[in-house]
Coordinates of C-alpha atoms in Angstrom, one line a residue:
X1 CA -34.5 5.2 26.2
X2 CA -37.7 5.5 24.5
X3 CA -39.0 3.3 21.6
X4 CA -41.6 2.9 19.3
X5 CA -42.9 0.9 16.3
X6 CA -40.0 -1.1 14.6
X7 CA -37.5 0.4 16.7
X8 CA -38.1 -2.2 19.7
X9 CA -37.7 -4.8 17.3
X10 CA -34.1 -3.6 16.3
X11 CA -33.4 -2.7 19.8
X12 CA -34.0 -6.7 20.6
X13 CA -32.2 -7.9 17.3
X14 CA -29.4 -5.5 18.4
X15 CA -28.4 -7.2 21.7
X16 CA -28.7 -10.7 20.2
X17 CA -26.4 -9.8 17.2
X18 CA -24.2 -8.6 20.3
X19 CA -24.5 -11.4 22.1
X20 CA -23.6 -13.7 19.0
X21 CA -20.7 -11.4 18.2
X22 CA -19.3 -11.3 21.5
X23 CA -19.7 -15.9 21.2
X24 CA -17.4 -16.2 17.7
X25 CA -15.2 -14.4 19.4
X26 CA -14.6 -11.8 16.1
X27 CA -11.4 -9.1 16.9
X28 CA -9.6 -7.8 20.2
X29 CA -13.0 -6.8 21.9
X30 CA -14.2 -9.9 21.9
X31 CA -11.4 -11.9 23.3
X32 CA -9.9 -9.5 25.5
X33 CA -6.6 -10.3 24.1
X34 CA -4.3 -9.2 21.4
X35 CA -2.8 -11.9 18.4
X36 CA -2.0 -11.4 15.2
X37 CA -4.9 -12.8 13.8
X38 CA -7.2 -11.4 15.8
X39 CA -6.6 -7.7 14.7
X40 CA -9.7 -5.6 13.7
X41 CA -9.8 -2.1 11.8
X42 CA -11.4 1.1 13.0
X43 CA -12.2 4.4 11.0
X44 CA -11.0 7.2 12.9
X45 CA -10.9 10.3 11.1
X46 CA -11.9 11.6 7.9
X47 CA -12.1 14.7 6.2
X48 CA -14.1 15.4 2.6
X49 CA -14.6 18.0 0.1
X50 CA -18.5 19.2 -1.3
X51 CA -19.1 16.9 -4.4
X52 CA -19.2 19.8 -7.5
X53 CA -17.1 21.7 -9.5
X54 CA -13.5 21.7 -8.9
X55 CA -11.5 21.1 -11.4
X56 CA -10.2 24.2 -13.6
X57 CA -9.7 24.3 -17.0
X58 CA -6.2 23.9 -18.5
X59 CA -6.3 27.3 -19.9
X60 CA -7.3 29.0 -16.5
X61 CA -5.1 32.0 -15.0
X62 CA -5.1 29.8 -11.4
X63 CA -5.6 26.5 -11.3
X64 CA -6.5 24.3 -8.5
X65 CA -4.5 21.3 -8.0
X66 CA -5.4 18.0 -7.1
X67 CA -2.6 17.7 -4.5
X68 CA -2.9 20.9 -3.0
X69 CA -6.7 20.3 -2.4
X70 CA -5.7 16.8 -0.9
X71 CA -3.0 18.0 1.3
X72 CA -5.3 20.0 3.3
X73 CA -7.8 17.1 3.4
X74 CA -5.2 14.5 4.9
X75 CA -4.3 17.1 7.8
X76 CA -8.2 17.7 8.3
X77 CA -8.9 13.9 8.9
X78 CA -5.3 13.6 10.8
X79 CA -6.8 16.6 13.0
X80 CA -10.3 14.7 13.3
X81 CA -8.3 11.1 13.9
X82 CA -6.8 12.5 17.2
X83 CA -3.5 10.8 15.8
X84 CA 0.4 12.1 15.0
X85 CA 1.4 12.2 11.6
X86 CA 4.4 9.7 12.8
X87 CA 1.9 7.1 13.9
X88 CA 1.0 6.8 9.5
X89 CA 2.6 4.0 8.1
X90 CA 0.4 3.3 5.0
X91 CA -1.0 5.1 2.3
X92 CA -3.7 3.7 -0.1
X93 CA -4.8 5.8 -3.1
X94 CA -7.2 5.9 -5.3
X95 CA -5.4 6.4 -8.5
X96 CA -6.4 9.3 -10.3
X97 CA -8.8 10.6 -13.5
X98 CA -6.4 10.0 -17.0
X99 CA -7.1 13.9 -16.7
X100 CA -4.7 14.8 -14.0
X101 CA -1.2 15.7 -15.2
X102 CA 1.2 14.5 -12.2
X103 CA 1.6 10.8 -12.5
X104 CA 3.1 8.3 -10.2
X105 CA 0.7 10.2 -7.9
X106 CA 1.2 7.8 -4.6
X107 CA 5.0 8.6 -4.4
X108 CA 4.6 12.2 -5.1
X109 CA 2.1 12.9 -2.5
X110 CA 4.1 10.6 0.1
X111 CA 7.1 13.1 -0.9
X112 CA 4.5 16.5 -0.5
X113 CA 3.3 15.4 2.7
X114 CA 6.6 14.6 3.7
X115 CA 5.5 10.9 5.2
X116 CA 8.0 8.2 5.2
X117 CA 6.1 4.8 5.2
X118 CA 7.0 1.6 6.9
X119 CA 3.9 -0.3 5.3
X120 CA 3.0 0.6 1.4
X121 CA 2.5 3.6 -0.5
X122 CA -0.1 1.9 -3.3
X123 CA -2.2 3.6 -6.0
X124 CA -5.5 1.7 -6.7
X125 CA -7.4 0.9 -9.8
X126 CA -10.8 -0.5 -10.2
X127 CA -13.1 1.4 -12.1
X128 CA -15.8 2.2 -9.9
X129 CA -14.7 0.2 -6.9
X130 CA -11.5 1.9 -7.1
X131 CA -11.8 4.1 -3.9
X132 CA -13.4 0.6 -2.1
X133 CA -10.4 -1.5 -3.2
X134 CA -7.7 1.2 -1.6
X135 CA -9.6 1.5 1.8
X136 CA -9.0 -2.3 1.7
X137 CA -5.1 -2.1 0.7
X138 CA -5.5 0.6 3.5
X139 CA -6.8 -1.9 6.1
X140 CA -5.1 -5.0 5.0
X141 CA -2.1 -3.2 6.0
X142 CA -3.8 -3.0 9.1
X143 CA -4.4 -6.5 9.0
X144 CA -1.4 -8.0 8.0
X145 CA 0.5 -6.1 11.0
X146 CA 2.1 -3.6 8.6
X147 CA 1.3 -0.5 10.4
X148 CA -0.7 0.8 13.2
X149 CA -2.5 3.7 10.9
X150 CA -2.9 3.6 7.6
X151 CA -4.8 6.6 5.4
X152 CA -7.2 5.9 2.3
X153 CA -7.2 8.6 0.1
X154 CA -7.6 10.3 -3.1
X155 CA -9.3 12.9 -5.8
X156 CA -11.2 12.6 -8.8
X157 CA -11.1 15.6 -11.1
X158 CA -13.4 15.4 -14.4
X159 CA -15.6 17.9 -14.7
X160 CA -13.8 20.4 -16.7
X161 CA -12.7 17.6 -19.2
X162 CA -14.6 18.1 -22.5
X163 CA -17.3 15.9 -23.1
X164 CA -15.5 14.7 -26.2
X165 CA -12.4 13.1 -24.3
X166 CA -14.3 11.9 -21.4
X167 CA -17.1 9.8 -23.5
X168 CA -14.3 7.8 -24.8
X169 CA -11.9 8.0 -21.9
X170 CA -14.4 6.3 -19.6
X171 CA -18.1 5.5 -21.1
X172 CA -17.3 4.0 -24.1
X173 CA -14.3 2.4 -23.5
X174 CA -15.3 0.4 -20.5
X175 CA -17.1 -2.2 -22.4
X176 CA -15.6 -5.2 -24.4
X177 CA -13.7 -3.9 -27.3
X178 CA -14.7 -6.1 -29.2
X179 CA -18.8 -6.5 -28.2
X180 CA -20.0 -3.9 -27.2
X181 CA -17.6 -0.4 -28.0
X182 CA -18.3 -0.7 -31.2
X183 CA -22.0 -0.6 -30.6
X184 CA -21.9 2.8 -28.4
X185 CA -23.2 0.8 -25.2
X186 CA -22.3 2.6 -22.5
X187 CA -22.6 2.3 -18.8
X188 CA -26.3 4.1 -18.6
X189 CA -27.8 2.4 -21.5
X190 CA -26.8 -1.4 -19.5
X191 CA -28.2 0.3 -16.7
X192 CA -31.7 1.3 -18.9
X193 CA -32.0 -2.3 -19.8
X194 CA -32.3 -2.9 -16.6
X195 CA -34.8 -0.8 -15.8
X196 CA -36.5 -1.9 -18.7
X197 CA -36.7 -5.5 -17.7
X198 CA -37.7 -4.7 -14.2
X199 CA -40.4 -2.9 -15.2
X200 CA -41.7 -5.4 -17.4
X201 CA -40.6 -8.5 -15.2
X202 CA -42.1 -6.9 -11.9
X203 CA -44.8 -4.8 -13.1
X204 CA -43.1 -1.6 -11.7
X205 CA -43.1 1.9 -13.7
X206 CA -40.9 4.8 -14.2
X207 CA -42.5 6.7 -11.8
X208 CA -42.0 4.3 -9.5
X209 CA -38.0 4.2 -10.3
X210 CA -38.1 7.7 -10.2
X211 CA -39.1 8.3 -6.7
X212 CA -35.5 7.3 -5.8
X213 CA -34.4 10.5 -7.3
X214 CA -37.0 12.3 -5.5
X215 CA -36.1 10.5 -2.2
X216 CA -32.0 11.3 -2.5
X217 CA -32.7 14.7 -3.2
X218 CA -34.4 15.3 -0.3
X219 CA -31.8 13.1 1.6
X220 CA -29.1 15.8 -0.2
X221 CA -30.9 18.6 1.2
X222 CA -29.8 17.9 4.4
X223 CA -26.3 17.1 3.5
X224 CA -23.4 20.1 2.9
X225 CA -21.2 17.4 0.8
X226 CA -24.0 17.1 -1.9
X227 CA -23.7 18.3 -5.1
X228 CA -27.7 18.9 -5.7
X229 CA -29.3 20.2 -2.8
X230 CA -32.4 21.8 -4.2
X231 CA -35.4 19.6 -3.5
X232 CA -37.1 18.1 -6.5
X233 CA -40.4 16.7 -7.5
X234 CA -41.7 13.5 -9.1
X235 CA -42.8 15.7 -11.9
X236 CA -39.6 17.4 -11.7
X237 CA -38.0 14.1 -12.5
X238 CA -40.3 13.1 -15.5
X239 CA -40.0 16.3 -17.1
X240 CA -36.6 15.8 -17.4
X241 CA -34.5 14.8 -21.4
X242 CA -34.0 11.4 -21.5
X243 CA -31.0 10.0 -21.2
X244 CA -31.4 6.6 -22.3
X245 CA -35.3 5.3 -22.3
X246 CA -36.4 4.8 -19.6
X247 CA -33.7 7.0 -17.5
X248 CA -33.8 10.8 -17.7
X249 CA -31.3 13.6 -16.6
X250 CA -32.3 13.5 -12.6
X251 CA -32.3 9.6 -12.6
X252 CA -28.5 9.3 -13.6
X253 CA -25.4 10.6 -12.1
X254 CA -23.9 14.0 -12.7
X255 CA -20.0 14.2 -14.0
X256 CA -18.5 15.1 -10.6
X257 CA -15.1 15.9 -8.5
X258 CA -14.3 15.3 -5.5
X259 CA -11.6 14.2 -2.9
X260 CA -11.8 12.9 0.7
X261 CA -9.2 11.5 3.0
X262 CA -10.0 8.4 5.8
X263 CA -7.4 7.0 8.9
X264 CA -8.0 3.8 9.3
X265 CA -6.2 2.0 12.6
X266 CA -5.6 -1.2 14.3
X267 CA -8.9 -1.1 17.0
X268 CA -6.7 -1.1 19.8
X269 CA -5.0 2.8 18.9
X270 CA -8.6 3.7 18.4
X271 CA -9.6 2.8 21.7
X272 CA -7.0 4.2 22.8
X273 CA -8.0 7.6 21.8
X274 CA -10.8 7.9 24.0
X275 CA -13.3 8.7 21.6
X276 CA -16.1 7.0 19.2
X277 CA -15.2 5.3 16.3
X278 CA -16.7 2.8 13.6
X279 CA -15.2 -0.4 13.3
X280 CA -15.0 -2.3 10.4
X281 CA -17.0 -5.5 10.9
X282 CA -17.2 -7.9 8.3
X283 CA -16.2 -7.2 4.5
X284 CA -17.4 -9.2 1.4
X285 CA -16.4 -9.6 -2.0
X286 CA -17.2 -11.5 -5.3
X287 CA -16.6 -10.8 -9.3
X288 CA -19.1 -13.6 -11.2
X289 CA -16.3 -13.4 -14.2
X290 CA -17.9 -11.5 -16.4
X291 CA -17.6 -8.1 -17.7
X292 CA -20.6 -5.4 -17.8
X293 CA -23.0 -7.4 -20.2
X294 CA -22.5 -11.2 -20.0
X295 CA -23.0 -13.1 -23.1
X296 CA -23.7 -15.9 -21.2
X297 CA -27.6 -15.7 -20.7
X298 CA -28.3 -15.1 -17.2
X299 CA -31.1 -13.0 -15.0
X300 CA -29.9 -9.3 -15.6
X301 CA -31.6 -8.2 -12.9
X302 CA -30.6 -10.6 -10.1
X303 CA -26.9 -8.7 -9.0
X304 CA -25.7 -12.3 -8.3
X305 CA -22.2 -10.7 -7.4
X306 CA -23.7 -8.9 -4.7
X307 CA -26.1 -11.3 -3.4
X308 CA -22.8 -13.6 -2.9
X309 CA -20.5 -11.0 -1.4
X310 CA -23.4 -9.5 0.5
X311 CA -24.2 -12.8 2.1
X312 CA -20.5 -13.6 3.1
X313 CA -20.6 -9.9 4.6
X314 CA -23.5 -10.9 7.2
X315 CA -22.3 -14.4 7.8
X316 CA -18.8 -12.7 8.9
X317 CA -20.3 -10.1 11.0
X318 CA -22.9 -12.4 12.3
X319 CA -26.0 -10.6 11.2
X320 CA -28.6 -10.6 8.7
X321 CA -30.0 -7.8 7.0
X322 CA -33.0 -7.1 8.8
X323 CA -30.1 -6.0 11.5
X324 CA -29.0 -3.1 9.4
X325 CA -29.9 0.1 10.7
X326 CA -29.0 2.1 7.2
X327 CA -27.0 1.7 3.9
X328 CA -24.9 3.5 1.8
X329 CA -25.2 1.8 -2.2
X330 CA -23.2 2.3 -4.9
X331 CA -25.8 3.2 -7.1
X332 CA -25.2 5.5 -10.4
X333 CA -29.1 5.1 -11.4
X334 CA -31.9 4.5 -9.7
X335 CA -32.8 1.5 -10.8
X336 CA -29.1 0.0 -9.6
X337 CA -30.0 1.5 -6.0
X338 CA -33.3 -0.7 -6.3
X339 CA -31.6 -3.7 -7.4
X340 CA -28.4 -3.9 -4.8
X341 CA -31.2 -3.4 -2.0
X342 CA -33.4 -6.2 -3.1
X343 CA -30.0 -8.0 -3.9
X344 CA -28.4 -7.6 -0.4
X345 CA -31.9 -8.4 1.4
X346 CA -32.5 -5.1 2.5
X347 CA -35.9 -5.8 0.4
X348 CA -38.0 -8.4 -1.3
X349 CA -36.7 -8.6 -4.4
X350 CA -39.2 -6.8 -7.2
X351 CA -40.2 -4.5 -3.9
X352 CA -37.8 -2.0 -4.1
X353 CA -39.1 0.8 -6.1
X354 CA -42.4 0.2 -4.3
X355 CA -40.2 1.0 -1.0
X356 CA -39.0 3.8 -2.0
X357 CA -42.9 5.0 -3.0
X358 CA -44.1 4.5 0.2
X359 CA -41.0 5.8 2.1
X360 CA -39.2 2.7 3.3
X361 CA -36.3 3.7 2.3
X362 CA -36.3 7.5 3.7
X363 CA -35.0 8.8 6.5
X364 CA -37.4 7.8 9.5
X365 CA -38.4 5.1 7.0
X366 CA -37.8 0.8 7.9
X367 CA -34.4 1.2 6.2
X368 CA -33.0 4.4 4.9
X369 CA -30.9 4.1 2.1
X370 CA -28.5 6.3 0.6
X371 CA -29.1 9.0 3.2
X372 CA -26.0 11.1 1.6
X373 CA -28.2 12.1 -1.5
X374 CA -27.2 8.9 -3.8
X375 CA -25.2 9.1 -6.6
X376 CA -27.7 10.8 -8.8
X377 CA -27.4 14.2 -6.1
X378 CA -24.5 13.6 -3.6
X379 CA -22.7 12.8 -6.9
X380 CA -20.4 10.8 -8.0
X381 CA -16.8 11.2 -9.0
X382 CA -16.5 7.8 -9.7
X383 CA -12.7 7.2 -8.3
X384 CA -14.1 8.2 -4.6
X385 CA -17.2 7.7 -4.4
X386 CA -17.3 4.5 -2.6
X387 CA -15.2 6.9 -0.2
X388 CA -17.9 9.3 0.3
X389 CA -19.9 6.0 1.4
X390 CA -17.6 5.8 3.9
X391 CA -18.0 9.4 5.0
X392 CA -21.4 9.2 5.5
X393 CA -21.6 6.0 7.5
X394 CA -18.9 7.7 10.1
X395 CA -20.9 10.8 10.3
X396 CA -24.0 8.5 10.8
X397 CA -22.6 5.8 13.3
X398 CA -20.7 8.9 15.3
X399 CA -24.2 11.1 15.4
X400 CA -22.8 13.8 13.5
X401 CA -24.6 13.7 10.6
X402 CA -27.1 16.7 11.9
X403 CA -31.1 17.1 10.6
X404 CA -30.5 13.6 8.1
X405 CA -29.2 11.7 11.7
X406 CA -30.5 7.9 11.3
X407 CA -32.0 7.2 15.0
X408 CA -30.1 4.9 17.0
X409 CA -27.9 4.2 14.3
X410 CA -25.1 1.3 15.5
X411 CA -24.8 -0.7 12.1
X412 CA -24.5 0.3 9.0
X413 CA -23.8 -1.3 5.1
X414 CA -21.7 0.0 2.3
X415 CA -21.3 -1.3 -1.3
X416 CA -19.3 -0.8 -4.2
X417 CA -19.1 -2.1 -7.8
X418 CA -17.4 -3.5 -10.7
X419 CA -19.6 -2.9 -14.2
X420 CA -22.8 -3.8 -13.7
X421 CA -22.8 -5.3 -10.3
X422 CA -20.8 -7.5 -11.9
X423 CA -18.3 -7.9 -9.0
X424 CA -19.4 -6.7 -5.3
X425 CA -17.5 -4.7 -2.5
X426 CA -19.9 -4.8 0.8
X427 CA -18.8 -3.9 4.1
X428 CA -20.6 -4.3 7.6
X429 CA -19.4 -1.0 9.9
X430 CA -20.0 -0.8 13.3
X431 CA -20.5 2.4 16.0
X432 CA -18.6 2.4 19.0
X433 CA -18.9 5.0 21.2

């Protein structure tokens, strides 16, 4: 095996974090035994549709249905899982857009896919952490003994909505009714006050924020799931209508659909199997009670949710950041993506646009980040896109994810969010092979 530069470093850090794993005695692996509260989850499968244009308008001649385009998903992942459908005991969903007409949409795709469940058939909701909170219903089950394998699933169809109804379905009405709806805040102006303050607070510029945007589109390129795969340029990105001062078009997320399917098993099915897998090492999680724009006065720019959960993350995995080899962010702005990675240490905080400048956070960089294409050109239909994160670490930890391929790539980070960062979802995922 050859090495050079950094990668020595995280070939040394790699077998102590080993070594420590292997001593607290985390999961079956470790113990070479089997107990109840020893069980650990693998991701075994997992099939995904290109982030774009799916949904059809209501007048259409043919329509494409949410179902139908799911079914198809849940026997590609099955296929890709290695497993029987009769081995599924759980189904987590991420519930659906307001847009889509069939309702109670756990039970009726349990009865379309004909799969009787011995553990829970649940439908999620949780705003953007929605698809992060059902692959945890999905591996609780897991967990808790429930069943053996367990899917997380689900679609998000929006893009077809008008405008009109989806403004108030789900920009303006996310904030306090009482604060901030009648204002007209919405989720990118927060977001733009954030980018105004770190620019004033850490002497950073727009350009600098917008070399994220430049960066994920490049990542994109290389990606078939992505929405926007046509490379871009800084200039590219500042020619763009703004949004909301200082965020223009490129710099925030595109309305999106999507739908993937996961299998999630107990780690000793997955071993079984005889194939690599990613298991799920250490999960963290903390809401800071508040909701999108505190009125309590507090630093704006700190992501205290994600700091916490990302901390109890590492200290349950028994790694530290500089161990991460790359991360997928739930990030709908640029400026979010720099904030989460100085948040969860990836980088010195008030460093992270200047990482993404001078390629840090590129592939072949110290620590790529958001080697999908980001939210802002992977896209992001909200109610799966922390799925999608999960898609792209498999690919990455399995070395399938072709000419974007992290080197060496044996632990990876995910986040999702509440608001703004206002409650954290991080997991630590790890190859095996």
């Amino acid at each position: 095996m050859f090495f050079n530069g950094p990668s020595i470093d995280k070939y040394i850090r790699r077998k102590d974090r080993q070594a420590r794993f292997r001593g607290h005695g985390h999961g079956r692996g470790a113990r070479g035994g089997a107990s109840d509260m020893t069980r650990t989850v693998a991701i075994i499968g997992a099939a995904a549709v290109p982030v774009g244009k799916w949904q059809t308008p209501a007048g259409a001649e043919e329509q494409v249905l949410e179902h139908e385009l799911l079914a198809g998903l849940v026997l590609d992942a099955v296929a890709d899982a290695g497993v029987d459908r009769g081995d599924i005991g759980s189904l987590a969903f991420s519930q659906c857009r307001p847009y889509t007409a069939q309702k109670y949409f756990a039970t009726f795709m349990a009865h379309y896919l004909r799969l009787p469940c011995s553990g829970t058939v649940s439908e999620i909701l949780g705003n953007g952490m929605t698809a992060g909170l059902a692959f945890e219903q999905a591996a609780n089950d897991i967990l808790l003994g429930r069943s053996k394998v367990a899917l997380a699933l689900g679609v998000n169809f929006e893009t077809a909505t008008s405008a009109a109804e989806h403004m108030m379905s789900s920009m303006r009405a996310v904030g306090d009714v009482d604060f901030q709806v009648p204002f007209g805040i919405t989720p990118i102006a927060w977001y733009a006050m954030d980018a105004a303050r770190y620019i004033h607070e850490f002497g950073s510029s727009r350009e600098a924020l917008a070399s994220v945007a430049v960066k994920n589109r490049a990542h994109a390129a290389l990606n078939p799931l992505a929405q926007f795969r046509k490379p871009i340029t800084l200039a590219d990105v500042l020619a763009q209508p703004m949004i909301v001062e200082p965020l223009g078009l490129f710099e925030v997320p595109p309305r999106s659909d999507g739908a993937v399917c996961l299998v999630l098993a107990e780690e000793d099915v997955a071993r079984g199997l005889g194939r690599p897998y990613v298991r799920v090492r250490a999960r963290g999680f903390f809401h800071e009670g508040a909701h999108q724009i505190s009125e309590v006065p507090n630093d704006m720019i700190a992501l205290a949710s994600a700091q916490t959960a990302g901390r109890a993350a590492f200290a349950a995995a028994g790694v530290t950041p500089a161990d991460i080899d790359f991360a997928e962010l739930y990030a709908p702005c640029t400026i979010v993506e720099v904030l989460v990675s100085e948040a969860l240490g990836l980088v010195p905080r008030g460093a992270g646009a200047r990482a993404a400048v001078e390629g840090e956070t590129s592939l072949g960089g110290r620590i790529p980040i958001c080697t999908s294409g980001g939210l802002q050109s992977r896209g992001h239909p909200a109610y799966v896109t922390p799925f999608y994160s999960f898609v792209e670490a498999m690919e990455q930890l399995r070395g399938r994810a072709g000419p974007r391929q992290v080197a060496n790539a044996e632990l990876a980070l995910t986040s999702a969010e509440l608001g703004n960062y206002n409650a954290a979802l991080v997991h630590v995922l790890e190859a095996v092979r």
